[in-house]
Each structure stands twice: as structure tokens, then as C-alpha cells.
Amino acid sequence: MPGWSSTRATSCAPTPSRSRSTAPTPSSSWSGPHSTGPCTVYSSGGHNVIEAMRATGARRILAVTAALVDQPNDTLIQRATRRIVRRVFREAQADRLVFERELRESGLDWTIVRPPRLVEGRGKGAYRMAFDTGVRGGLTLSKSDLATALLSMAADPATHGHTVDIAY
């Protein structure tokens, strides 16, 4: 995207030379946990990314977490699926909530993006997004369509300060 660059971040504690030697960039991203055990990838990793962004002057962050928050418009299948997944990944779920709270209070231009189960394959090119609530009936999304949506949201100030659920 013209005028944009990216910064590779790690969930490990940033060193002064690492966080200050990078030229200021408008965005940052990293991946979250994929296990069922104790987890601080979101909270400690997210904290370190936020601090590195502050140190470099970066403002914009899109954080892809998970669509695991019950919403009033959920279908019965969505609610049941989320409860099972939250139980299996309870450590990561609790850690994710800590990170999301810190991100909301960070003063950065944040957007929390919550897809459901990500699938391989070509994107459909059409997906639904819901601001600050869930996508009713949305159970999957291709990684390709998530990437397309992230590029669109990165440059859209209307998404700043919102949680965006995205699904088919």
C-alpha cells in the first residue's frame, strides 16, 4: 500500500536497540497463540508491541484476535461453538482479554479484528463485517479474505477504536 510500511514485531521483550532503531511506521502486526496451555502471547507480546510502537512513533495497529465473545445476535450454533472453543483455549482466551483491554487504553489508532475459524483456499471476495458486535451466523472466513479486509481497514479511519467481527 503506498505510503505504508510494516514492522516485524516479536512477542519477546523489545531491546532498546531493536525498538528504537526502526524508522517510525504507521502499522504493526503479529500472530497469537495456538496451544491450550498457559499463555501470555497476547498480553506480554501485545504489551511489547504497543511499547515498541510508542517508541518508534507508529500509531496504527490492527490486532487479529478471535471471535469468541458471545454477542446478542449469535445463533445457537455460534454460541455453542464459542463456548467449547473458549473452554479448550481458556488460558489464551483470558490472556486475549487482558491484551484487548490494554490495547483499548493505549491511545493508539487501534482496530481489533475478530474472525471466526480461518480456512485455507481462495477467498469468496464477499464477507460480512459488524462493528462492535458479532456477524450473525458467521462460522468461517478464508485467510485470503481476512488479508483483503485487513488491507482495507488499515487505511480506513472509520475502523479506529472499534472491534470488527468479520465472517461469511
PDB file of C-alpha atoms in Angstrom:
ATOM      1  CA  MET A   1       0.000   0.000   0.000  1.00  0.00           C
ATOM      2  CA  PRO A   2       1.592   3.326  -1.000  1.00  0.00           C
ATOM      3  CA  GLY A   3       2.873   5.339   1.940  1.00  0.00           C
ATOM      4  CA  TRP A   4       2.721   2.356   4.302  1.00  0.00           C
ATOM      5  CA  SER A   5       5.392   0.059   5.571  1.00  0.00           C
ATOM      6  CA  SER A   6       5.385  -2.739   8.098  1.00  0.00           C
ATOM      7  CA  THR A   7       7.426  -3.552  11.147  1.00  0.00           C
ATOM      8  CA  ARG A   8       8.231  -7.125  12.110  1.00  0.00           C
ATOM      9  CA  ALA A   9       7.475  -7.485  15.810  1.00  0.00           C
ATOM     10  CA  THR A  10       8.122 -10.210  18.314  1.00  0.00           C
ATOM     11  CA  SER A  11       6.296 -11.138  21.472  1.00  0.00           C
ATOM     12  CA  CYS A  12       9.669 -11.207  23.245  1.00  0.00           C
ATOM     13  CA  ALA A  13      10.659  -8.172  25.249  1.00  0.00           C
ATOM     14  CA  PRO A  14      11.941  -5.456  22.932  1.00  0.00           C
ATOM     15  CA  THR A  15      15.505  -4.328  23.370  1.00  0.00           C
ATOM     16  CA  PRO A  16      16.206  -0.597  23.233  1.00  0.00           C
ATOM     17  CA  SER A  17      18.278  -1.056  20.080  1.00  0.00           C
ATOM     18  CA  ARG A  18      15.556  -3.115  18.394  1.00  0.00           C
ATOM     19  CA  SER A  19      12.636  -0.821  19.222  1.00  0.00           C
ATOM     20  CA  ARG A  20      14.432   2.478  18.605  1.00  0.00           C
ATOM     21  CA  SER A  21      16.482   1.608  15.545  1.00  0.00           C
ATOM     22  CA  THR A  22      13.440   1.018  13.374  1.00  0.00           C
ATOM     23  CA  ALA A  23      12.151   4.044  11.487  1.00  0.00           C
ATOM     24  CA  PRO A  24       8.623   5.083  12.507  1.00  0.00           C
ATOM     25  CA  THR A  25       5.975   3.114  10.649  1.00  0.00           C
ATOM     26  CA  PRO A  26       2.211   3.501  10.644  1.00  0.00           C
ATOM     27  CA  SER A  27       1.324  -0.115  11.415  1.00  0.00           C
ATOM     28  CA  SER A  28       2.325  -3.280  13.231  1.00  0.00           C
ATOM     29  CA  SER A  29       1.153  -6.900  13.373  1.00  0.00           C
ATOM     30  CA  TRP A  30       1.931 -10.300  14.861  1.00  0.00           C
ATOM     31  CA  SER A  31       0.275 -13.686  15.425  1.00  0.00           C
ATOM     32  CA  GLY A  32      -1.334 -15.039  18.586  1.00  0.00           C
ATOM     33  CA  PRO A  33      -1.324 -18.369  20.441  1.00  0.00           C
ATOM     34  CA  HIS A  34      -2.145 -21.800  19.036  1.00  0.00           C
ATOM     35  CA  SER A  35      -1.956 -24.039  22.140  1.00  0.00           C
ATOM     36  CA  THR A  36      -4.125 -24.950  25.121  1.00  0.00           C
ATOM     37  CA  GLY A  37      -1.589 -24.418  27.930  1.00  0.00           C
ATOM     38  CA  PRO A  38      -0.548 -21.344  29.892  1.00  0.00           C
ATOM     39  CA  CYS A  39      -0.266 -18.387  27.585  1.00  0.00           C
ATOM     40  CA  THR A  40       0.938 -14.789  27.656  1.00  0.00           C
ATOM     41  CA  VAL A  41       1.492 -14.295  23.937  1.00  0.00           C
ATOM     42  CA  TYR A  42      -1.333 -11.783  23.710  1.00  0.00           C
ATOM     43  CA  SER A  43      -0.719  -9.865  26.940  1.00  0.00           C
ATOM     44  CA  SER A  44       3.084  -9.793  27.124  1.00  0.00           C
ATOM     45  CA  GLY A  45       3.569  -9.863  23.361  1.00  0.00           C
ATOM     46  CA  GLY A  46       0.891  -7.243  22.832  1.00  0.00           C
ATOM     47  CA  HIS A  47       2.334  -5.050  25.568  1.00  0.00           C
ATOM     48  CA  ASN A  48       5.769  -5.233  23.919  1.00  0.00           C
ATOM     49  CA  VAL A  49       4.334  -4.363  20.500  1.00  0.00           C
ATOM     50  CA  ILE A  50       2.452  -1.390  21.979  1.00  0.00           C
ATOM     51  CA  GLU A  51       5.621  -0.159  23.709  1.00  0.00           C
ATOM     52  CA  ALA A  52       7.690  -0.596  20.526  1.00  0.00           C
ATOM     53  CA  MET A  53       5.066   1.349  18.564  1.00  0.00           C
ATOM     54  CA  ARG A  54       5.190   4.176  21.094  1.00  0.00           C
ATOM     55  CA  ALA A  55       8.998   4.208  20.934  1.00  0.00           C
ATOM     56  CA  THR A  56       9.013   4.416  17.126  1.00  0.00           C
ATOM     57  CA  GLY A  57       6.048   6.750  16.721  1.00  0.00           C
ATOM     58  CA  ALA A  58       3.855   4.162  14.991  1.00  0.00           C
ATOM     59  CA  ARG A  59       0.143   4.879  15.504  1.00  0.00           C
ATOM     60  CA  ARG A  60      -1.950   2.327  13.608  1.00  0.00           C
ATOM     61  CA  ILE A  61      -2.437  -1.252  14.773  1.00  0.00           C
ATOM     62  CA  LEU A  62      -4.800  -3.938  13.537  1.00  0.00           C
ATOM     63  CA  ALA A  63      -4.923  -6.767  16.077  1.00  0.00           C
ATOM     64  CA  VAL A  64      -6.401 -10.027  14.812  1.00  0.00           C
ATOM     65  CA  THR A  65      -7.706 -11.969  17.800  1.00  0.00           C
ATOM     66  CA  ALA A  66     -10.691 -14.343  17.760  1.00  0.00           C
ATOM     67  CA  ALA A  67     -14.479 -14.169  17.506  1.00  0.00           C
ATOM     68  CA  LEU A  68     -15.023 -15.806  20.890  1.00  0.00           C
ATOM     69  CA  VAL A  69     -17.147 -13.162  22.613  1.00  0.00           C
ATOM     70  CA  ASP A  70     -20.841 -14.006  22.916  1.00  0.00           C
ATOM     71  CA  GLN A  71     -22.968 -11.459  21.089  1.00  0.00           C
ATOM     72  CA  PRO A  72     -26.707 -10.799  21.419  1.00  0.00           C
ATOM     73  CA  ASN A  73     -27.274 -11.701  17.749  1.00  0.00           C
ATOM     74  CA  ASP A  74     -25.465 -15.085  17.889  1.00  0.00           C
ATOM     75  CA  THR A  75     -27.138 -18.198  16.554  1.00  0.00           C
ATOM     76  CA  LEU A  76     -27.358 -21.269  18.785  1.00  0.00           C
ATOM     77  CA  ILE A  77     -24.553 -22.936  16.784  1.00  0.00           C
ATOM     78  CA  GLN A  78     -22.281 -19.897  17.190  1.00  0.00           C
ATOM     79  CA  ARG A  79     -22.894 -19.729  20.925  1.00  0.00           C
ATOM     80  CA  ALA A  80     -22.267 -23.466  21.435  1.00  0.00           C
ATOM     81  CA  THR A  81     -19.137 -23.450  19.261  1.00  0.00           C
ATOM     82  CA  ARG A  82     -17.702 -20.441  21.079  1.00  0.00           C
ATOM     83  CA  ARG A  83     -18.298 -21.972  24.486  1.00  0.00           C
ATOM     84  CA  ILE A  84     -16.480 -25.173  23.513  1.00  0.00           C
ATOM     85  CA  VAL A  85     -13.538 -23.294  21.976  1.00  0.00           C
ATOM     86  CA  ARG A  86     -13.296 -20.919  24.951  1.00  0.00           C
ATOM     87  CA  ARG A  87     -13.191 -23.885  27.311  1.00  0.00           C
ATOM     88  CA  VAL A  88     -10.431 -25.632  25.348  1.00  0.00           C
ATOM     89  CA  PHE A  89      -8.391 -22.422  24.933  1.00  0.00           C
ATOM     90  CA  ARG A  90      -9.323 -20.844  28.283  1.00  0.00           C
ATOM     91  CA  GLU A  91      -5.759 -19.707  29.043  1.00  0.00           C
ATOM     92  CA  ALA A  92      -5.404 -17.970  25.670  1.00  0.00           C
ATOM     93  CA  GLN A  93      -8.926 -16.534  25.983  1.00  0.00           C
ATOM     94  CA  ALA A  94      -8.141 -14.917  29.350  1.00  0.00           C
ATOM     95  CA  ASP A  95      -4.830 -13.618  28.002  1.00  0.00           C
ATOM     96  CA  ARG A  96      -6.548 -12.220  24.898  1.00  0.00           C
ATOM     97  CA  LEU A  97      -8.957 -10.232  27.060  1.00  0.00           C
ATOM     98  CA  VAL A  98      -6.053  -8.714  29.017  1.00  0.00           C
ATOM     99  CA  PHE A  99      -4.393  -7.664  25.754  1.00  0.00           C
ATOM    100  CA  GLU A 100      -7.577  -6.229  24.235  1.00  0.00           C
ATOM    101  CA  ARG A 101      -8.136  -4.114  27.358  1.00  0.00           C
ATOM    102  CA  GLU A 102      -4.563  -2.746  27.217  1.00  0.00           C
ATOM    103  CA  LEU A 103      -4.900  -2.020  23.502  1.00  0.00           C
ATOM    104  CA  ARG A 104      -8.142  -0.091  24.047  1.00  0.00           C
ATOM    105  CA  GLU A 105      -6.406   2.029  26.686  1.00  0.00           C
ATOM    106  CA  SER A 106      -3.167   2.509  24.680  1.00  0.00           C
ATOM    107  CA  GLY A 107      -4.005   5.755  22.916  1.00  0.00           C
ATOM    108  CA  LEU A 108      -3.052   4.149  19.567  1.00  0.00           C
ATOM    109  CA  ASP A 109      -5.263   4.093  16.478  1.00  0.00           C
ATOM    110  CA  TRP A 110      -6.364   0.505  17.090  1.00  0.00           C
ATOM    111  CA  THR A 111      -8.796  -1.877  15.471  1.00  0.00           C
ATOM    112  CA  ILE A 112      -9.442  -5.314  16.944  1.00  0.00           C
ATOM    113  CA  VAL A 113     -10.411  -7.724  14.169  1.00  0.00           C
ATOM    114  CA  ARG A 114     -12.196 -10.904  15.241  1.00  0.00           C
ATOM    115  CA  PRO A 115     -12.584 -13.577  12.586  1.00  0.00           C
ATOM    116  CA  PRO A 116     -14.164 -16.978  13.265  1.00  0.00           C
ATOM    117  CA  ARG A 117     -12.414 -20.208  12.192  1.00  0.00           C
ATOM    118  CA  LEU A 118      -9.946 -19.362   9.422  1.00  0.00           C
ATOM    119  CA  VAL A 119      -9.892 -21.700   6.432  1.00  0.00           C
ATOM    120  CA  GLU A 120      -7.472 -22.280   3.557  1.00  0.00           C
ATOM    121  CA  GLY A 121      -8.348 -21.700  -0.068  1.00  0.00           C
ATOM    122  CA  ARG A 122      -9.447 -18.920  -2.339  1.00  0.00           C
ATOM    123  CA  GLY A 123     -11.437 -16.136  -0.845  1.00  0.00           C
ATOM    124  CA  LYS A 124     -15.016 -15.560  -1.882  1.00  0.00           C
ATOM    125  CA  GLY A 125     -14.400 -11.840  -2.245  1.00  0.00           C
ATOM    126  CA  ALA A 126     -17.573 -11.144  -0.267  1.00  0.00           C
ATOM    127  CA  TYR A 127     -17.741 -11.228   3.516  1.00  0.00           C
ATOM    128  CA  ARG A 128     -19.719  -9.514   6.238  1.00  0.00           C
ATOM    129  CA  MET A 129     -18.350  -7.151   8.868  1.00  0.00           C
ATOM    130  CA  ALA A 130     -20.013  -5.949  12.063  1.00  0.00           C
ATOM    131  CA  PHE A 131     -18.703  -3.094  14.193  1.00  0.00           C
ATOM    132  CA  ASP A 132     -18.707  -3.713  17.955  1.00  0.00           C
ATOM    133  CA  THR A 133     -20.947  -6.783  17.644  1.00  0.00           C
ATOM    134  CA  GLY A 134     -20.855 -10.217  16.021  1.00  0.00           C
ATOM    135  CA  VAL A 135     -21.653 -11.390  12.499  1.00  0.00           C
ATOM    136  CA  ARG A 136     -24.836 -13.467  12.847  1.00  0.00           C
ATOM    137  CA  GLY A 137     -24.296 -16.998  11.571  1.00  0.00           C
ATOM    138  CA  GLY A 138     -20.664 -16.368  10.623  1.00  0.00           C
ATOM    139  CA  LEU A 139     -18.643 -19.531  11.296  1.00  0.00           C
ATOM    140  CA  THR A 140     -15.719 -19.328   8.843  1.00  0.00           C
ATOM    141  CA  LEU A 141     -13.589 -16.949   6.804  1.00  0.00           C
ATOM    142  CA  SER A 142     -10.760 -17.619   4.378  1.00  0.00           C
ATOM    143  CA  LYS A 143      -7.307 -16.324   5.233  1.00  0.00           C
ATOM    144  CA  SER A 144      -7.318 -14.635   1.836  1.00  0.00           C
ATOM    145  CA  ASP A 145     -10.478 -12.650   2.566  1.00  0.00           C
ATOM    146  CA  LEU A 146      -9.135 -11.748   6.016  1.00  0.00           C
ATOM    147  CA  ALA A 147      -5.988 -10.343   4.384  1.00  0.00           C
ATOM    148  CA  THR A 148      -8.077  -8.337   1.916  1.00  0.00           C
ATOM    149  CA  ALA A 149     -10.198  -6.943   4.735  1.00  0.00           C
ATOM    150  CA  LEU A 150      -7.129  -6.025   6.807  1.00  0.00           C
ATOM    151  CA  LEU A 151      -5.647  -4.037   3.923  1.00  0.00           C
ATOM    152  CA  SER A 152      -8.939  -2.208   3.536  1.00  0.00           C
ATOM    153  CA  MET A 153      -9.270  -1.488   7.264  1.00  0.00           C
ATOM    154  CA  ALA A 154      -5.656  -0.328   7.613  1.00  0.00           C
ATOM    155  CA  ALA A 155      -6.406   2.803   5.626  1.00  0.00           C
ATOM    156  CA  ASP A 156      -9.960   3.349   6.918  1.00  0.00           C
ATOM    157  CA  PRO A 157     -10.146   5.748   9.882  1.00  0.00           C
ATOM    158  CA  ALA A 158     -13.777   4.697  10.437  1.00  0.00           C
ATOM    159  CA  THR A 159     -12.449   1.433  11.912  1.00  0.00           C
ATOM    160  CA  HIS A 160     -10.219   3.162  14.514  1.00  0.00           C
ATOM    161  CA  GLY A 161     -11.324   2.430  18.058  1.00  0.00           C
ATOM    162  CA  HIS A 162     -13.654  -0.409  17.079  1.00  0.00           C
ATOM    163  CA  THR A 163     -13.875  -4.153  17.309  1.00  0.00           C
ATOM    164  CA  VAL A 164     -14.719  -5.543  13.880  1.00  0.00           C
ATOM    165  CA  ASP A 165     -16.102  -9.052  13.609  1.00  0.00           C
ATOM    166  CA  ILE A 166     -15.745 -10.483  10.103  1.00  0.00           C
ATOM    167  CA  ALA A 167     -17.160 -13.694   8.589  1.00  0.00           C
ATOM    168  CA  TYR A 168     -19.119 -15.172   5.689  1.00  0.00           C
TER     169      TYR A 168
END
